[in-house]
Tab-separated table of N, CA and C in Angstrom:
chain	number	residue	atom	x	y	z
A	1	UNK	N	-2.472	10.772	-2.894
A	1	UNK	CA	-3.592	10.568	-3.775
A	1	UNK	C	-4.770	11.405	-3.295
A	2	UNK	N	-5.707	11.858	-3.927
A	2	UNK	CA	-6.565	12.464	-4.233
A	2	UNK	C	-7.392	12.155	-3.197
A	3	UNK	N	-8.528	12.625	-2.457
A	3	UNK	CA	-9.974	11.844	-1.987
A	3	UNK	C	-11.317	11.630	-3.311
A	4	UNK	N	-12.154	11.209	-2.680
A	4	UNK	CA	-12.910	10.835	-3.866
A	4	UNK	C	-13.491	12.387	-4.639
A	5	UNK	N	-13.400	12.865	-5.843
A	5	UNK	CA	-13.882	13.764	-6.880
A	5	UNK	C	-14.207	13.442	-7.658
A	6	UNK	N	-15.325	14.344	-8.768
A	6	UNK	CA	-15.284	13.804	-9.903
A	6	UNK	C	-14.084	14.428	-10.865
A	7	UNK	N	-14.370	13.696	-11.952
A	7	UNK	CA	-13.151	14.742	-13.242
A	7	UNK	C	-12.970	16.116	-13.171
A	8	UNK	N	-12.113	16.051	-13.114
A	8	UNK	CA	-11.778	17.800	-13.897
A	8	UNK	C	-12.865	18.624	-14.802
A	9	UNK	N	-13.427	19.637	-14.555
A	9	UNK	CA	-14.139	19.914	-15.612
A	9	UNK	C	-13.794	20.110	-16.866
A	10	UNK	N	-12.678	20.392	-17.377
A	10	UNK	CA	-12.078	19.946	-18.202
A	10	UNK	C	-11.569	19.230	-19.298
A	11	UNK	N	-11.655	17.804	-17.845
A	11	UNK	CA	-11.526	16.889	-19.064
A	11	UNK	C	-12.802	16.214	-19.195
A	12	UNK	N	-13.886	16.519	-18.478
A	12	UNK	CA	-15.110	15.899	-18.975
A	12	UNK	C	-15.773	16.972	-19.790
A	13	UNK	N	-15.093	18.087	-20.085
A	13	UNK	CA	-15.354	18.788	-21.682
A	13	UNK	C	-14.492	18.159	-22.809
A	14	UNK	N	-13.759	17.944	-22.253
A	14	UNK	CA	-12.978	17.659	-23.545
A	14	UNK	C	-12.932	15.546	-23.798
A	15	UNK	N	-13.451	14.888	-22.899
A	15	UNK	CA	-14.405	13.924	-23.050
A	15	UNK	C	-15.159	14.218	-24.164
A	16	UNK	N	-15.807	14.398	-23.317
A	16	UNK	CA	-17.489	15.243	-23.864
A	16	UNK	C	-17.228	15.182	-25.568
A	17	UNK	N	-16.200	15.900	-26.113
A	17	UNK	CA	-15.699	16.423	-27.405
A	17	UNK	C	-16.113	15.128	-28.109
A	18	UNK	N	-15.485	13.741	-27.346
A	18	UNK	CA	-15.217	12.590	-28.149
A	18	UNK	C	-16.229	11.539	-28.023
A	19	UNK	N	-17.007	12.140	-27.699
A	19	UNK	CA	-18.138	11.342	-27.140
A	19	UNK	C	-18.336	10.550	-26.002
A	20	UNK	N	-17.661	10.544	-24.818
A	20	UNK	CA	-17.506	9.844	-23.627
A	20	UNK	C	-17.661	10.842	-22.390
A	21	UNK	N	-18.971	10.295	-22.047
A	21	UNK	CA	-19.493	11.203	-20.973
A	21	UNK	C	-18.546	9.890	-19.494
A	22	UNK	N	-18.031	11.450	-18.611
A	22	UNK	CA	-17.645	10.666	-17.372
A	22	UNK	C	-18.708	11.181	-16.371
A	23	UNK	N	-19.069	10.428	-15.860
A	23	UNK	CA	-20.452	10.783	-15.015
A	23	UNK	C	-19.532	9.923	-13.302
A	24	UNK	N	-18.502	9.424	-13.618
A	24	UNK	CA	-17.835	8.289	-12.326
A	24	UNK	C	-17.490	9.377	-11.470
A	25	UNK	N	-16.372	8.745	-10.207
A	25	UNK	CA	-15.430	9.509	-9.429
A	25	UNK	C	-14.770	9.115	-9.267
A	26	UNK	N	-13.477	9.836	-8.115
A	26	UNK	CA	-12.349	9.025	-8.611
A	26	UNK	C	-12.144	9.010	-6.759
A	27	UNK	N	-11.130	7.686	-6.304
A	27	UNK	CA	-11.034	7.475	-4.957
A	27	UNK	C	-9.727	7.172	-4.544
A	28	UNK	N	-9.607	6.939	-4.001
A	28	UNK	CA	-8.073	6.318	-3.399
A	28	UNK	C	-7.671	5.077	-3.922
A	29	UNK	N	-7.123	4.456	-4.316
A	29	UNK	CA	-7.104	2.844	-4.298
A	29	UNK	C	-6.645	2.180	-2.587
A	30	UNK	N	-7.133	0.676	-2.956
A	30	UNK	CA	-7.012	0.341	-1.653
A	30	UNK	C	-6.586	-1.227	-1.550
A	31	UNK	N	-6.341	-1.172	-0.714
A	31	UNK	CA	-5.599	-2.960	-0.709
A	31	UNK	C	-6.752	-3.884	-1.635
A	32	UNK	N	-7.655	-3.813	-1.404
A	32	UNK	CA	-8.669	-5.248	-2.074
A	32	UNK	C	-8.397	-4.656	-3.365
A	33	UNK	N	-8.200	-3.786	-4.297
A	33	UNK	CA	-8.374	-3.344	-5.551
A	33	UNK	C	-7.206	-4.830	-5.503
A	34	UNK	N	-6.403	-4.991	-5.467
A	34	UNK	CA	-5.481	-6.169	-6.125
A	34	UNK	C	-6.031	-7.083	-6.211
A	35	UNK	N	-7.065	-7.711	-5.679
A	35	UNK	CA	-7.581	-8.813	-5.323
A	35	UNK	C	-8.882	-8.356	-6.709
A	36	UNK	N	-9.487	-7.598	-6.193
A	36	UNK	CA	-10.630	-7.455	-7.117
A	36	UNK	C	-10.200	-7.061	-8.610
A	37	UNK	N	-9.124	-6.300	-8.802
A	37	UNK	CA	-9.141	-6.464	-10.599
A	37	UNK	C	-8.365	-6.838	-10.791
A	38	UNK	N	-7.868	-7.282	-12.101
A	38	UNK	CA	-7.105	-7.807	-13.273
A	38	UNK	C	-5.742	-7.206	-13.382
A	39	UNK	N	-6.088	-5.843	-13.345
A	39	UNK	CA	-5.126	-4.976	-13.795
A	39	UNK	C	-5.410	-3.395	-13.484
A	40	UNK	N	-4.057	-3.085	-12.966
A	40	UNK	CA	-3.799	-1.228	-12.375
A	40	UNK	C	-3.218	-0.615	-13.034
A	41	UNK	N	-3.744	0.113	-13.665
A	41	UNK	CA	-2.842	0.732	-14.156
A	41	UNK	C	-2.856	2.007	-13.901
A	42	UNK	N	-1.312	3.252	-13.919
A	42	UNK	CA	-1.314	4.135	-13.210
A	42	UNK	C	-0.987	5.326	-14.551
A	43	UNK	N	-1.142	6.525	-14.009
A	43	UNK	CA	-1.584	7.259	-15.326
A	43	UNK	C	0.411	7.604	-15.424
A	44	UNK	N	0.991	7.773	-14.444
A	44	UNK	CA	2.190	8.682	-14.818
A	44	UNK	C	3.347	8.238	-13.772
A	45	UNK	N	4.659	8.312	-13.889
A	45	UNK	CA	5.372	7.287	-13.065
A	45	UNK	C	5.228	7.997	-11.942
A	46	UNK	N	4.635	9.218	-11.250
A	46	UNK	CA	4.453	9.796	-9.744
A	46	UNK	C	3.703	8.449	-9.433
A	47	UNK	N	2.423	8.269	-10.311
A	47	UNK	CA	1.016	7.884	-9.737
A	47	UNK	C	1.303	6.251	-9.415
A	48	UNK	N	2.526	5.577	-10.366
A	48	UNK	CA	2.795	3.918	-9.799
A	48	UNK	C	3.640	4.073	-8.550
A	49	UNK	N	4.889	5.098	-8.773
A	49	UNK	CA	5.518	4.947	-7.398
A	49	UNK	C	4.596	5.397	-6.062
A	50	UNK	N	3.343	6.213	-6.478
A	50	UNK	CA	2.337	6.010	-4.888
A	50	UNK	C	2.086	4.963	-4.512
A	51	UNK	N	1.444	4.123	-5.816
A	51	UNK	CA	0.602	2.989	-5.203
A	51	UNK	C	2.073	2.192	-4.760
A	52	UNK	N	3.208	1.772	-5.354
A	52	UNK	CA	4.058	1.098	-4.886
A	52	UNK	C	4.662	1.214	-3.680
A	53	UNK	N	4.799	2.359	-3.584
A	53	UNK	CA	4.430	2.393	-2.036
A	53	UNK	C	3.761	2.586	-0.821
A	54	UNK	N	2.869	3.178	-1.137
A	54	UNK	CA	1.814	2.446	-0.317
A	54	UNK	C	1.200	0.939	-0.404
A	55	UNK	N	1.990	0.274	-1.216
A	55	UNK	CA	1.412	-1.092	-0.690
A	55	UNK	C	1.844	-2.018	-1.075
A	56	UNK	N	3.505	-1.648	-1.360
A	56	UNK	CA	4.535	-2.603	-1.495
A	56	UNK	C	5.938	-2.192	-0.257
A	57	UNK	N	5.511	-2.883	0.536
A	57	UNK	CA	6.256	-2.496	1.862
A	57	UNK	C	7.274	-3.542	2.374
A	58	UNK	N	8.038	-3.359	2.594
A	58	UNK	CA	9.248	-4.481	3.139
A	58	UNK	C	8.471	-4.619	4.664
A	59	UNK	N	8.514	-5.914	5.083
A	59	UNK	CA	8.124	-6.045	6.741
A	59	UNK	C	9.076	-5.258	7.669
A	60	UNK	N	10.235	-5.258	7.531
A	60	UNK	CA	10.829	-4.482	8.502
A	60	UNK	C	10.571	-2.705	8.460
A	61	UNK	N	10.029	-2.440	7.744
A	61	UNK	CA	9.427	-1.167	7.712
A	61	UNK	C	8.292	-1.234	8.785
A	62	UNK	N	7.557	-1.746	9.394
A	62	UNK	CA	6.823	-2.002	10.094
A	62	UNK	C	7.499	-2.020	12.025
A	63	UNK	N	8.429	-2.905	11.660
A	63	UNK	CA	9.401	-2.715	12.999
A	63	UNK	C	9.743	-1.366	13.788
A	64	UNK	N	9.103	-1.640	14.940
A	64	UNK	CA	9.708	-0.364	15.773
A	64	UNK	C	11.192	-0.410	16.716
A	65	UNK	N	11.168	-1.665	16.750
A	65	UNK	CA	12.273	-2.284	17.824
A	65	UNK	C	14.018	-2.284	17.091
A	66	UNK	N	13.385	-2.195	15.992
A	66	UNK	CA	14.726	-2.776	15.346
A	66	UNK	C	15.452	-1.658	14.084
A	67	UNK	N	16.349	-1.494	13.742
A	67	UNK	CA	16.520	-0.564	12.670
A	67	UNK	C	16.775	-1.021	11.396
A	68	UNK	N	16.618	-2.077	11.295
A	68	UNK	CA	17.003	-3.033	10.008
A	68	UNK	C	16.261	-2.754	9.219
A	69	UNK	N	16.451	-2.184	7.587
A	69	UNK	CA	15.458	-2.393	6.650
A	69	UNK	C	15.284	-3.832	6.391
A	70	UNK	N	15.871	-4.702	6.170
A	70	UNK	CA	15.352	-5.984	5.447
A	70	UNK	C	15.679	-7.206	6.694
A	71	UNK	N	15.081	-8.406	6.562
A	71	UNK	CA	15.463	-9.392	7.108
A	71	UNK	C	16.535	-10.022	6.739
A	72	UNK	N	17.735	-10.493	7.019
A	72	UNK	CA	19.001	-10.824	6.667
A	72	UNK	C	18.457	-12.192	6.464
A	73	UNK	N	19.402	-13.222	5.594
A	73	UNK	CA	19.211	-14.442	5.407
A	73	UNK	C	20.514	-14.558	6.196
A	74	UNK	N	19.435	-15.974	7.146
A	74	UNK	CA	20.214	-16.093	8.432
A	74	UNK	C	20.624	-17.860	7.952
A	75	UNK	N	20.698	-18.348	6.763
A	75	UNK	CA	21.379	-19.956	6.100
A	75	UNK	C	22.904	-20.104	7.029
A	76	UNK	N	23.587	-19.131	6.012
A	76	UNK	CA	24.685	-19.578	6.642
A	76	UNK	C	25.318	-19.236	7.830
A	77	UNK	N	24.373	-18.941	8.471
A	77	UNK	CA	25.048	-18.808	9.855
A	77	UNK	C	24.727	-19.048	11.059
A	78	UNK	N	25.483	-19.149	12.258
A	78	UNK	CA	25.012	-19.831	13.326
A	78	UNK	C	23.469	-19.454	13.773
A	79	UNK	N	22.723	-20.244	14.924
A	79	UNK	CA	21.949	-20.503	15.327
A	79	UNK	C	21.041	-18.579	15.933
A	80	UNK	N	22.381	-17.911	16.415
A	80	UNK	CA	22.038	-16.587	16.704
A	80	UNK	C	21.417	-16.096	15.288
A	81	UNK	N	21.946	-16.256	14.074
A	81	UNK	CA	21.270	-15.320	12.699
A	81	UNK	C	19.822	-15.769	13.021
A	82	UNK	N	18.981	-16.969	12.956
A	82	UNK	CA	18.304	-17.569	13.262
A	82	UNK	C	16.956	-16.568	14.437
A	83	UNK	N	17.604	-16.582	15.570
A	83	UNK	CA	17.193	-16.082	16.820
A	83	UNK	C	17.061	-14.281	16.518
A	84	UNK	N	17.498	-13.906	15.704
A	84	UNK	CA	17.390	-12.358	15.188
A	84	UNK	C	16.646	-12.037	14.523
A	85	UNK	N	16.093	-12.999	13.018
A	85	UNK	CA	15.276	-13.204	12.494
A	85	UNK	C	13.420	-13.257	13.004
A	86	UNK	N	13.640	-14.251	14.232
A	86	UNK	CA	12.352	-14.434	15.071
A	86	UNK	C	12.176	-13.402	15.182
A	87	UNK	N	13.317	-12.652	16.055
A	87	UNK	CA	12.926	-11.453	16.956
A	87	UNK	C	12.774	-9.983	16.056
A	88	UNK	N	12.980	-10.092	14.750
A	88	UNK	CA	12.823	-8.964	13.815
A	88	UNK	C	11.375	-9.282	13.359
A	89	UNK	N	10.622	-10.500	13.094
A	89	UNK	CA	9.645	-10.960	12.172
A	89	UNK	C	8.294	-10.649	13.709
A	90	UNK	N	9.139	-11.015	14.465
A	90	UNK	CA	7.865	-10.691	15.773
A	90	UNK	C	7.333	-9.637	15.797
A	91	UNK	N	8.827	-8.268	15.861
A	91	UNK	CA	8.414	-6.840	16.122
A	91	UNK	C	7.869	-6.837	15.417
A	92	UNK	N	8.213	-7.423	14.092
A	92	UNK	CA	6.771	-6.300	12.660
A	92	UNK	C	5.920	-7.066	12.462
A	93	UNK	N	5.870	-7.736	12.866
A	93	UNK	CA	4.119	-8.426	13.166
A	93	UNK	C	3.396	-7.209	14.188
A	94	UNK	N	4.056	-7.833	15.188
A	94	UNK	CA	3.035	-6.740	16.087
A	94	UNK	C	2.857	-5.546	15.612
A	95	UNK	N	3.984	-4.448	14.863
A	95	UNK	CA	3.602	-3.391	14.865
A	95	UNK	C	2.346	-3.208	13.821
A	96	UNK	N	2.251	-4.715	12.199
A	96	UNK	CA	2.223	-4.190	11.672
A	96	UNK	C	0.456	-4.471	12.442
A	97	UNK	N	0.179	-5.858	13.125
A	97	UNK	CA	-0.783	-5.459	13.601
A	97	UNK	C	-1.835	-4.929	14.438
A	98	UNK	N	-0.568	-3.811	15.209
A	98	UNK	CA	-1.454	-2.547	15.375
A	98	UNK	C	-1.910	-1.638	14.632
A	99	UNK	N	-1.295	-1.376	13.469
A	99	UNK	CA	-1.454	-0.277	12.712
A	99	UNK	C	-2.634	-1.082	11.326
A	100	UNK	N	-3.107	-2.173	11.401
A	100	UNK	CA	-4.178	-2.923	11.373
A	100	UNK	C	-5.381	-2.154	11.894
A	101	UNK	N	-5.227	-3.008	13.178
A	101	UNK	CA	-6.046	-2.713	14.159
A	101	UNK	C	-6.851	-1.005	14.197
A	102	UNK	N	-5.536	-0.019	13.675
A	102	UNK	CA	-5.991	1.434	14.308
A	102	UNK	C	-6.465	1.958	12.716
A	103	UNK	N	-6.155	1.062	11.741
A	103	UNK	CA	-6.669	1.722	10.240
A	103	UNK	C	-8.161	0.939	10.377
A	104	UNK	N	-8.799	0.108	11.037
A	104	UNK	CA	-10.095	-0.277	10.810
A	104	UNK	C	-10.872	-0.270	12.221
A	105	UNK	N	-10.039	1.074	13.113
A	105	UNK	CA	-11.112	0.853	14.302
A	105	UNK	C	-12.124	1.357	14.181
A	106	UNK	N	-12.660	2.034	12.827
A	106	UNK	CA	-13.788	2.586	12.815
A	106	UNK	C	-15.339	1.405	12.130
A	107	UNK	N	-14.471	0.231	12.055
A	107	UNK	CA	-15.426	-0.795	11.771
A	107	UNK	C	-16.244	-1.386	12.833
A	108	UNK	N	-15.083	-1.181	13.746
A	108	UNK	CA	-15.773	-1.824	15.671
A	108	UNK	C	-16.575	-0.840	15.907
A	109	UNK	N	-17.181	0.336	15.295
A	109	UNK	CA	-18.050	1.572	16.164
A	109	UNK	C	-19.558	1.215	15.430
């Protein structure tokens, strides 16, 4: 995605045409946008599969320890499925909150 710009000159001529001045800019989206609006919508299927991934993430993507994409459902099985689970949900905790930690260390300055 883009950093923050305004429109295209372009299309704020060809705005312009229809009577809609864009005077805005345009930014990244960011985690609180879900929280704060209603509704996202994305201009073209590149622009949903960004946001979808950037911020529709499986937890084990986060894991450094482990190579598992997903967490297995550990129901039917012994007490070890169980004990694998912990130890998969731990690693990607921690990793995911370091990578927390290092996307907002510029808030601690």
């Amino acid at each position: 995605m883009r950093e923050v710009n305004l429109a295209d000159p372009r299309m704020r001529a060809g705005s312009k045409r229809h009577g809609i001045e864009i005077t805005s800019i345009s930014r990244p989206i960011r985690p609180s946008d879900f929280r704060d609006f209603d509704l996202i919508l994305a201009m073209d299927k590149q622009n949903r599969e960004d946001i979808l991934e950037a911020f529709n993430r499986l937890i084990c993507s986060y894991c450094k320890k482990h190579d598992e994409i997903e967490v297995p459902d550990p129901y039917y099985g012994g007490p070890q499925g169980f004990e694998k689970v912990v130890d998969l949900l731990e690693g990607a905790c921690e990793s995911l909150l370091d990578s927390i930690l290092v996307e907002n260390s510029h808030l601690n300055s």
